[in-house]
Amino acid sequence: MALLDENRLFSPDPVLRGLSRTLYDSVRDLPIISPHGHTDPQWFAENAAFPDPARLFVTPDHYVFRMLHSQGVPLEAMGVPRADGGETEQDPRTIWRLFASGYHLFRGTPTRLWVDHALQEVFGVTERLSPETADSIYDRIDDCLKQDAFRPRALFERFNIEAISTTESAIDDLKWHRMIRDSGWSGKVITAYRPDAVVDPEFQGFAANVEKIGEMAGEDATTWQGYLAAHRNRRAYFKEFGATSSDHGHPTARTEDLPQDVAASLFDKALRGACTEDEADAFRGHMLTEMARMSLDDGLVLQIHPGSARNHSDPIMARFGRDKGYDIPTRTDYVHALRPLLNAVGERSDLTIILFTLDETSYARELAPLAGVYPALKLGPPWWFHDSYEGMMRFREMATETAGFYNTVGFNDDTRAFCSIPARHDVARRVDCAFLANLIATGRLAEDEAFEVAHDLAYRLAKQAYRL
Amino acid sequence: MALLDENRLFSPDPVLRGLSRTLYDSVRDLPIISPHGHTDPQWFAENAAFPDPARLFVTPDHYVFRMLHSQGVPLEAMGVPRADGGETEQDPRTIWRLFASGYHLFRGTPTRLWVDHALQEVFGVTERLSPETADSIYDRIDDCLKQDAFRPRALFERFNIEAISTTESAIDDLKWHRMIRDSGWSGKVITAYRPDAVVDPEFQGFAANVEKIGEMAGEDATTWQGYLAAHRNRRAYFKEFGATSSDHGHPTARTEDLPQDVAASLFDKALRGACTEDEADAFRGHMLTEMARMSLDDGLVLQIHPGSARNHSDPIMARFGRDKGYDIPTRTDYVHALRPLLNAVGERSDLTIILFTLDETSYARELAPLAGVYPALKLGPPWWFHDSYEGMMRFREMATETAGFYNTVGFNDDTRAFCSIPARHDVARRVDCAFLANLIATGRLAEDEAFEVAHDLAYRLAKQAYRL
Amino acid sequence: MALLDENRLFSPDPVLRGLSRTLYDSVRDLPIISPHGHTDPQWFAENAAFPDPARLFVTPDHYVFRMLHSQGVPLEAMGVPRADGGETEQDPRTIWRLFASGYHLFRGTPTRLWVDHALQEVFGVTERLSPETADSIYDRIDDCLKQDAFRPRALFERFNIEAISTTESAIDDLKWHRMIRDSGWSGKVITAYRPDAVVDPEFQGFAANVEKIGEMAGEDATTWQGYLAAHRNRRAYFKEFGATSSDHGHPTARTEDLPQDVAASLFDKALRGACTEDEADAFRGHMLTEMARMSLDDGLVLQIHPGSARNHSDPIMARFGRDKGYDIPTRTDYVHALRPLLNAVGERSDLTIILFTLDETSYARELAPLAGVYPALKLGPPWWFHDSYEGMMRFREMATETAGFYNTVGFNDDTRAFCSIPARHDVARRVDCAFLANLIATGRLAEDEAFEVAHDLAYRLAKQAYRL
């Protein structure tokens, strides 16, 4: 018995299935390029065993615990840590059984596919997770985790990861990355420059963070020029640890290209905590343009991840803090929002700006037309809630006709769920091959070209776009 | 000859068709749960014969008369009553012939499927409606309607309806429901609490309506506390007639959770007709939260149906009044609009809030992510204009990956076209089975699980969610 | 070898393919009705040979040069003329080689299909365009262009065009159309009335344009009444050259129905260049209603093309001017925006208003519900960026269930790329047949009805709607 269908995500039509299969077989074993994600560099630095099945699959995975919670399971019961230090379930087997008893909730979701893939391919499980099988599967995983072959570096190698990027705050000391580098291990784990804490006036502790970045950079970051210099310094430092990109998660896609004196005076207000909401948004928007200008100098790829209404529930935020599954996509305008940035640097073909969206309505209407003309712009793959079979298919169907394949940048998994990485790349490769099979079968693409595109989407485009 | 294809709505691919068929055969004969609709309780109370084919199929069905009208047929010619008492066509055969001569306009629409289903399955018609067949089909239906087997209660039983909910205004006396109950008939026809007339300051006669609800409830409803007490009293009264839900049709999804003194003073302004548009919207929004709090006490399920721009045409409104096919869906924001309500009660798993939308762009972007985390939230089925093959398929494709199946609530027909009820549930069952067949064939769901889900979607989920 | 698959755009499923093919064979050779487009009347007036392959395929086609530019090719290198008179590439073979070397960028795009179709069907090319074949294909096309059989009128006849409409400014003298008429040639090339230059206060040279229309019409167009009279006069003049429609390209879908004195005073402000942005938008919106009222008198069909954010890049606008691929679709509201117009004339079934959109989210939510009830409204085919396989399929899937087929108006190619016209109509016919095949195979439409609809969509509806 197997949890996974060998031909999953391919159409049952024999023509389409045959084409999909042949294309997929040509890319399935390519190394994984993971240029954007949230794995923990400490794993690779220390190479300690993962503690237990629950803390590997349930507690850290917001896709998992949000679904269980939606049906009434308290976050505490899944061991999600309380911000207020309150009690939570500590027994991993109890948490695992809860997961097993709610496993039917994931029917038809990508989580089901990712978890089944990890269970079968990583841990050799062949029975469906259920209340009846919960314990035996728990035991099997737990046994594995005690073996060296299941430590982070071993899995990294087994997953055939050619390069992976984590994401660190601009004021992170990168000690884990240093430890990885100093260890002499050959795995390519790089960082990415995420400056939200020091470019968002509404970020908790903004002024202190700015002071900190100044200290780290040896600049007086409380002046506008010193602040910019500190960014440049830190970007260079991140580049020492392999960084090839910066990453920006703003509530909107707003950009600004303000005169320097206006920007400087907004920065002063921000430091004094005196910005209005609109001014904070304008400052964040202006900093995207500043970052793009720095990219022209230092070559970092600029990633923009806008449009998440974060921490939607006040009671959950108060009790558990950030990142608890309560970040909800919102309608996002790009056409007007990106104009200042694009007027400033959009025509530069030596710059790469990678756009993501949580608003699928923008694929065909805004993002593909923009990426299909501006030399600097490329489209990131489907993101968060949309990094699924249907979501990826909609992306190709809506973006390809106007942006083509070559204004997209392949796949990235964007995950902190380590064991799901091969699963996610496998899903992306299968969906792309299924999409290409349909193009061939409907006379929209020649077969020899489809093989080239399949390879590009699975490997080359990510490598090129992220300069890896 | 038959009007209906036995395998309609199933893919022609043999694998998909076979799976769809097998799944469908397992649910096709399940009883109908119709937890939200607009049938007339007078039908079941009096059990009088339906008058004639035109007044059964054309005059009351806005899907039918709006399409004919869009091609230039005056509403008068279809017997739609004039608000100003002007003349309209009275001869049902003339109206029927008009319908027949425009029947090609419905090609590719759900109305065509619903009407064909009713003609064949209810009245045994096997010829396509057309100018040539108009009279013979008219005669056949007319003959049927004179028979007892075609009276409302007989059809109710023949349709295998286990439970149906009508919708009544909070200030309705429920006399037809009382008559049904007193008749001793076993058919389960329940009501639902619809308070628009007394929670919407912009509703015609709002102040008088508030006075009336006070009288009916024995409360001084002109005070804020008396007004809330009157609601509680009426909800209890509705529960005596089987109500398990309240229903709310607001122009936007806005909710508020105002301090009680602010709400009270808005209520005063509303009574005096002094609310601005924004204040009226805020008051409606606040009342959703009040209703949710009452639900925590009395267990009624809260249904929200936002986003219709009603009575779009002034000339039609002046000549024919409300509900004449001129209610147009609008873009609707949920993420920000629902926050006050969800902050107040969203974490309660003993509460059920069922959300509907006329804006399909919100399925994947907003509604599935919200319902996929808040314990209180569930997603209603595709509504109005979207309760069709394509609309239902889009709903499953866009909502399932993030909300799963178990944060949805099965199907409801939402109709006043009685004969279309079996047709609509049949369409929903077929589409869900076709969707599940595709999940199986693409390795996204095991076959045994799909059978369970098919049963859930066709029957169990509606029964559970609506507490029937 | 062939560039085109005989069964392109049909599903590989044998049932669907068979049905699609049979339907398509019944419409493939119908004459082309092209009621809206941007071909140059000078071509048909002078009937001169097209200059060379680059100036036929690359330099004038924004779909082509925007894609190459998005990957870093300067517009200058493709011979796109500079607004500032700067140098651009003049050698057509060099430009053609650039096109050939970037031809892989068009994989999966409609441009690829259009160009391949023109290469094979018009010029007999059977090899794929690539750096290796660039020169031989160039030579072949260049040879053809020197032959009489490849002059505009000969191609027009070979393309089987029954009627084509160009679009001219209200202040165009129509000299090419006069020349065509005077030539005695039998080809039906008509004009359409495009008054943007004289109804948009923000149009460059608005006041001078108004003065000019007055002169041309023999009216004092600087008064409100004279201005309206000038429009009536010019519309009559355009009708002499076959015009059956007017066309309006506004940034939003806003309409107004202002009192005449308010409109007159806005017009005065507009002439003085004193309108605010909002007033300019209101004036444009009001003029749509005035145009509709004129249509009630003179029978011109009113086309509305809203929602393009034009000339998005300031540097490109400064260097190259308008229409350089930098017009980006935006979110567009119709429900509220069209109300004033529809309240004024929407119930008139002797008027035809054809709506287009660049915002696909409005198909199912707004446009189909509006066109499915207002007698005056019809939906134009998928427009700009959406006039592709996926775009057309989405349009049918999202609009048909609520608007039916008969509130749509067939296809129009909207192009200035002459050789792509047969390709575009062929794509539309194939997609519609594929859509209809699916309706038949899923029991949603009878086969005999589908043949009638296929004919309507390919030919009759455009002819009727545009009164050709």
PDB file of N, CA and C in Angstrom, chain A residues 183-211:
ATOM      1  N   SER A 183      31.880  25.458  10.252  1.00  0.00           N
ATOM      2  CA  SER A 183      31.886  23.999  10.456  1.00  0.00           C
ATOM      3  C   SER A 183      32.539  23.254   9.306  1.00  0.00           C
ATOM      4  N   GLY A 184      32.656  23.913   8.182  1.00  0.00           N
ATOM      5  CA  GLY A 184      33.246  23.242   7.039  1.00  0.00           C
ATOM      6  C   GLY A 184      32.303  22.317   6.287  1.00  0.00           C
ATOM      7  N   TRP A 185      31.033  22.263   6.756  1.00  0.00           N
ATOM      8  CA  TRP A 185      30.036  21.425   6.064  1.00  0.00           C
ATOM      9  C   TRP A 185      29.788  21.988   4.670  1.00  0.00           C
ATOM     10  N   SER A 186      29.582  21.115   3.720  1.00  0.00           N
ATOM     11  CA  SER A 186      29.494  21.570   2.331  1.00  0.00           C
ATOM     12  C   SER A 186      28.102  22.080   1.935  1.00  0.00           C
ATOM     13  N   GLY A 187      27.082  21.876   2.795  1.00  0.00           N
ATOM     14  CA  GLY A 187      25.716  22.307   2.438  1.00  0.00           C
ATOM     15  C   GLY A 187      25.634  23.809   2.233  1.00  0.00           C
ATOM     16  N   LYS A 188      24.968  24.227   1.168  1.00  0.00           N
ATOM     17  CA  LYS A 188      24.872  25.655   0.882  1.00  0.00           C
ATOM     18  C   LYS A 188      23.615  26.235   1.530  1.00  0.00           C
ATOM     19  N   VAL A 189      23.801  26.821   2.715  1.00  0.00           N
ATOM     20  CA  VAL A 189      22.709  27.474   3.437  1.00  0.00           C
ATOM     21  C   VAL A 189      23.049  28.949   3.531  1.00  0.00           C
ATOM     22  N   ILE A 190      22.271  29.769   2.866  1.00  0.00           N
ATOM     23  CA  ILE A 190      22.578  31.201   2.842  1.00  0.00           C
ATOM     24  C   ILE A 190      21.493  31.995   3.549  1.00  0.00           C
ATOM     25  N   THR A 191      21.754  33.247   3.778  1.00  0.00           N
ATOM     26  CA  THR A 191      20.760  34.087   4.450  1.00  0.00           C
ATOM     27  C   THR A 191      20.144  35.062   3.456  1.00  0.00           C
ATOM     28  N   ALA A 192      19.090  35.788   3.896  1.00  0.00           N
ATOM     29  CA  ALA A 192      18.498  36.870   3.099  1.00  0.00           C
ATOM     30  C   ALA A 192      18.248  38.040   4.032  1.00  0.00           C
ATOM     31  N   TYR A 193      18.336  39.225   3.487  1.00  0.00           N
ATOM     32  CA  TYR A 193      18.270  40.454   4.295  1.00  0.00           C
ATOM     33  C   TYR A 193      16.828  40.914   4.461  1.00  0.00           C
ATOM     34  N   ARG A 194      16.312  40.795   5.660  1.00  0.00           N
ATOM     35  CA  ARG A 194      14.912  41.158   5.938  1.00  0.00           C
ATOM     36  C   ARG A 194      14.870  42.331   6.894  1.00  0.00           C
ATOM     37  N   PRO A 195      14.695  43.546   6.399  1.00  0.00           N
ATOM     38  CA  PRO A 195      14.831  44.718   7.263  1.00  0.00           C
ATOM     39  C   PRO A 195      13.520  45.258   7.842  1.00  0.00           C
ATOM     40  N   ASP A 196      12.425  44.469   7.851  1.00  0.00           N
ATOM     41  CA  ASP A 196      11.148  45.003   8.347  1.00  0.00           C
ATOM     42  C   ASP A 196      11.299  45.712   9.698  1.00  0.00           C
ATOM     43  N   ALA A 197      12.074  45.122  10.596  1.00  0.00           N
ATOM     44  CA  ALA A 197      12.177  45.661  11.959  1.00  0.00           C
ATOM     45  C   ALA A 197      12.793  47.053  11.987  1.00  0.00           C
ATOM     46  N   VAL A 198      13.540  47.381  10.927  1.00  0.00           N
ATOM     47  CA  VAL A 198      14.186  48.700  10.913  1.00  0.00           C
ATOM     48  C   VAL A 198      13.705  49.617   9.782  1.00  0.00           C
ATOM     49  N   VAL A 199      12.722  49.155   8.987  1.00  0.00           N
ATOM     50  CA  VAL A 199      12.150  50.078   7.984  1.00  0.00           C
ATOM     51  C   VAL A 199      10.675  50.348   8.230  1.00  0.00           C
ATOM     52  N   ASP A 200      10.079  49.630   9.155  1.00  0.00           N
ATOM     53  CA  ASP A 200       8.653  49.799   9.416  1.00  0.00           C
ATOM     54  C   ASP A 200       8.451  50.555  10.718  1.00  0.00           C
ATOM     55  N   PRO A 201       8.065  51.832  10.642  1.00  0.00           N
ATOM     56  CA  PRO A 201       7.884  52.641  11.854  1.00  0.00           C
ATOM     57  C   PRO A 201       6.878  52.039  12.820  1.00  0.00           C
ATOM     58  N   GLU A 202       6.009  51.145  12.340  1.00  0.00           N
ATOM     59  CA  GLU A 202       5.017  50.545  13.222  1.00  0.00           C
ATOM     60  C   GLU A 202       5.486  49.212  13.819  1.00  0.00           C
ATOM     61  N   PHE A 203       6.697  48.804  13.461  1.00  0.00           N
ATOM     62  CA  PHE A 203       7.241  47.556  14.016  1.00  0.00           C
ATOM     63  C   PHE A 203       7.564  47.778  15.493  1.00  0.00           C
ATOM     64  N   GLN A 204       7.264  46.766  16.286  1.00  0.00           N
ATOM     65  CA  GLN A 204       7.553  46.856  17.725  1.00  0.00           C
ATOM     66  C   GLN A 204       9.033  47.159  17.977  1.00  0.00           C
ATOM     67  N   GLY A 205       9.292  48.229  18.703  1.00  0.00           N
ATOM     68  CA  GLY A 205      10.673  48.567  19.044  1.00  0.00           C
ATOM     69  C   GLY A 205      11.457  49.200  17.910  1.00  0.00           C
ATOM     70  N   PHE A 206      10.768  49.865  16.992  1.00  0.00           N
ATOM     71  CA  PHE A 206      11.432  50.421  15.808  1.00  0.00           C
ATOM     72  C   PHE A 206      12.653  51.273  16.158  1.00  0.00           C
ATOM     73  N   ALA A 207      12.465  52.235  17.071  1.00  0.00           N
ATOM     74  CA  ALA A 207      13.571  53.167  17.376  1.00  0.00           C
ATOM     75  C   ALA A 207      14.769  52.416  17.958  1.00  0.00           C
ATOM     76  N   ALA A 208      14.475  51.488  18.847  1.00  0.00           N
ATOM     77  CA  ALA A 208      15.557  50.696  19.434  1.00  0.00           C
ATOM     78  C   ALA A 208      16.246  49.851  18.371  1.00  0.00           C
ATOM     79  N   ASN A 209      15.439  49.321  17.454  1.00  0.00           N
ATOM     80  CA  ASN A 209      16.022  48.512  16.382  1.00  0.00           C
ATOM     81  C   ASN A 209      16.957  49.347  15.505  1.00  0.00           C
ATOM     82  N   VAL A 210      16.540  50.587  15.240  1.00  0.00           N
ATOM     83  CA  VAL A 210      17.383  51.462  14.432  1.00  0.00           C
ATOM     84  C   VAL A 210      18.696  51.735  15.171  1.00  0.00           C
ATOM     85  N   GLU A 211      18.569  51.982  16.467  1.00  0.00           N
ATOM     86  CA  GLU A 211      19.784  52.183  17.239  1.00  0.00           C
ATOM     87  C   GLU A 211      20.697  50.958  17.150  1.00  0.00           C
TER      88      GLU A 211
END
